[in-house]
Short mmCIF file of C-alpha atoms in Angstrom, two decimals:
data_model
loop_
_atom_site.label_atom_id
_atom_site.label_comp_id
_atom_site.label_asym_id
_atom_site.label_seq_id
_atom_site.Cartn_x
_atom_site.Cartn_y
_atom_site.Cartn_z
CA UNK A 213 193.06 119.49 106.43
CA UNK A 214 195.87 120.64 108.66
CA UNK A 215 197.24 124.26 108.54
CA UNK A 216 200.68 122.51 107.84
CA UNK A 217 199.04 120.56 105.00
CA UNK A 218 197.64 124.53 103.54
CA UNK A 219 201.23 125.70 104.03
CA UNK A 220 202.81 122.86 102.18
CA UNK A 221 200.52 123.48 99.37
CA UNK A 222 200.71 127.07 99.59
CA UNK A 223 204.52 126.39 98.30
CA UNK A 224 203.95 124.47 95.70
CA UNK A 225 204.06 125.63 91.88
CA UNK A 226 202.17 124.97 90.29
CA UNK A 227 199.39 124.15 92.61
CA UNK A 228 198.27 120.51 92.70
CA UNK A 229 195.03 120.16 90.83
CA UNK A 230 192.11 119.01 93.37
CA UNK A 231 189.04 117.27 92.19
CA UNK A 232 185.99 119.06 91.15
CA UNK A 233 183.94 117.07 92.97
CA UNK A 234 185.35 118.80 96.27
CA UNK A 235 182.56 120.43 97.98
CA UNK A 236 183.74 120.45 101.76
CA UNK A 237 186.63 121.44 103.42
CA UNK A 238 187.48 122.17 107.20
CA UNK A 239 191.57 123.30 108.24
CA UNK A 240 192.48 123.24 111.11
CA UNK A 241 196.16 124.57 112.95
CA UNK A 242 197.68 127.19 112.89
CA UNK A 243 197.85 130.24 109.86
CA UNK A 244 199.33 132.97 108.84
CA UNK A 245 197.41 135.37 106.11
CA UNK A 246 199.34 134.35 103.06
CA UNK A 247 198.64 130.48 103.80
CA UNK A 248 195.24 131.32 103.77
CA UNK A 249 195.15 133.23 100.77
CA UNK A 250 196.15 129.66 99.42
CA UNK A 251 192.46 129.01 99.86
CA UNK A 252 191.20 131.35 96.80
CA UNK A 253 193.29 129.35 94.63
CA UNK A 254 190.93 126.28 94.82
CA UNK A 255 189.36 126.03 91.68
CA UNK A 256 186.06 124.44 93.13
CA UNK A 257 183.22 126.49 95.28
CA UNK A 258 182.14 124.55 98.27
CA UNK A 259 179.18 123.75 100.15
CA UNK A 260 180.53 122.85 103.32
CA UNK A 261 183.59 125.17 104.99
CA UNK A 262 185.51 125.09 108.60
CA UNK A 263 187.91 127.26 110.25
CA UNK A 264 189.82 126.33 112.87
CA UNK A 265 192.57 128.49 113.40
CA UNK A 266 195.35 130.38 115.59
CA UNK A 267 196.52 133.16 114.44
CA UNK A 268 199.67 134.13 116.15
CA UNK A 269 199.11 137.79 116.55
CA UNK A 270 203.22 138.54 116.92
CA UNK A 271 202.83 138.72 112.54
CA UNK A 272 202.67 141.98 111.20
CA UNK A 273 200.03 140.92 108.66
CA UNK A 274 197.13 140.51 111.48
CA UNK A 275 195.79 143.35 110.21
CA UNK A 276 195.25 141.47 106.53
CA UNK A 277 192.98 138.66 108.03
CA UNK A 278 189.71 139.92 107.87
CA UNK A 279 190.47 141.02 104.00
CA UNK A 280 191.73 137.63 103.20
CA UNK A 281 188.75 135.79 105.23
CA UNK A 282 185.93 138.02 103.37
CA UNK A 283 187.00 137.48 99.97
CA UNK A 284 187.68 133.63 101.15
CA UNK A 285 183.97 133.87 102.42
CA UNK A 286 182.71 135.69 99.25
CA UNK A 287 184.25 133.13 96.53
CA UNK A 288 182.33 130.73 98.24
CA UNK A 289 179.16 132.43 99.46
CA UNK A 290 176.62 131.45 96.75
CA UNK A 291 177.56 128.05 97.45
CA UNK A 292 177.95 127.31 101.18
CA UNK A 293 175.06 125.40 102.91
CA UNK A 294 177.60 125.60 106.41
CA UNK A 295 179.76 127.56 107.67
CA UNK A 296 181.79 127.15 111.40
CA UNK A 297 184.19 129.87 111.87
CA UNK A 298 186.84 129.57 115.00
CA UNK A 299 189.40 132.09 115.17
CA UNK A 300 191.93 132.63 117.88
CA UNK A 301 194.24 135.88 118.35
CA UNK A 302 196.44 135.09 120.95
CA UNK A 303 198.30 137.74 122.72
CA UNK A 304 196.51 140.32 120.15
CA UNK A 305 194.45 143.39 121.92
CA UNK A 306 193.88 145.48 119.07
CA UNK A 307 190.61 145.57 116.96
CA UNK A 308 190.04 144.45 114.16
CA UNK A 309 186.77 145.10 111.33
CA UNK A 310 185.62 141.66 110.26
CA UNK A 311 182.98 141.79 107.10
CA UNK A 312 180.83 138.82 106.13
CA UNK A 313 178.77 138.84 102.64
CA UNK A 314 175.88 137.42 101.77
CA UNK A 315 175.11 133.38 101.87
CA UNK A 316 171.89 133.15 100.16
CA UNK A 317 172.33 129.08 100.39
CA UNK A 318 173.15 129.11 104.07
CA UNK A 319 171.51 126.31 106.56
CA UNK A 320 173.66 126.63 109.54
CA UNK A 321 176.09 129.12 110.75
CA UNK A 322 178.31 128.50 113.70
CA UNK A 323 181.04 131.08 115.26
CA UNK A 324 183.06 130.35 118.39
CA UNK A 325 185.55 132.49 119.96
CA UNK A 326 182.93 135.57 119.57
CA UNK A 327 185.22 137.77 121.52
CA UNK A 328 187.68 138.04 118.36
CA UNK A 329 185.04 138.69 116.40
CA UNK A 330 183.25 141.35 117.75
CA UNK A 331 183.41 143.90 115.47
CA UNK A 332 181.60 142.35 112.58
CA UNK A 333 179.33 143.79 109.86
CA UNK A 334 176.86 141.64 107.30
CA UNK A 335 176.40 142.35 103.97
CA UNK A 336 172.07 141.99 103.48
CA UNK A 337 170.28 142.01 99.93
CA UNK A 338 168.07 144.35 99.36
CA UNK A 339 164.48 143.07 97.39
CA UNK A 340 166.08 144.67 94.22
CA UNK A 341 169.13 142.62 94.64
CA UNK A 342 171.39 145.21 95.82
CA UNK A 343 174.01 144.69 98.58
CA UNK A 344 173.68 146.67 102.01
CA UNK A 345 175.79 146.68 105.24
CA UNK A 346 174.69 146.40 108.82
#
């Protein structure tokens, strides 16, 4: 799905309904931080998810991304077999703390652009099913 397609759909209301059969998804484009909030709204947890975005860093809300991606991440983490993450910051020289949580269904992870995400903490389980971050 393109960014433009999120952004459109972001404006809708109400939502359009999407089938519950829907179990992979991969957007592409360019995003800002409330398009991508879109994305909780889905009323189905996937298996499969891809992001391919820019970010233009000239937003104020830059700063929000990493919020919006880990509770993105989280609605869908019991779920997801794959994940590819690609995330471009133009332009943007700040830092910026990017958490992921647990996948406990995970087969294959895949992050490009490494450089914008180099400040990164994982949530692990514990044995007694408690969350910890390293």
């Amino acid at each position: 799905m393109s960014c433009k397609d999120l952004d459109k759909i972001s404006k809708m209301q109400p939502m359009p309904r999407f089938p519950l059969s829907l179990s992979s998804l991969t957007f592409t484009g360019e995003l800002d931080p409330q398009e991508m909030e879109c994305l909780l709204k889905f009323p189905v947890t996937l298996k499969n998810l891809g992001i391919e975005i820019v970010f233009e860093t000239d937003n104020r809300s830059v700063h929000e991304l990493p919020t919006i991606l880990y509770k993105l991440l989280k609605k869908h983490s019991p779920t997801l077999e794959k994940l590819s993450i690609d995330i471009c910051l133009p332009n943007y020289d700040g830092e910026l703390e990017w958490k992921f949580p647990v996948f406990p269904a995970l087969k294959r992870l895949r992050i490009c652009n490494y450089s914008e995400l180099h400040n990164l903490e994982w949530n692990l389980k514990r044995a007694a099913g408690q969350e910890i971050l390293q």
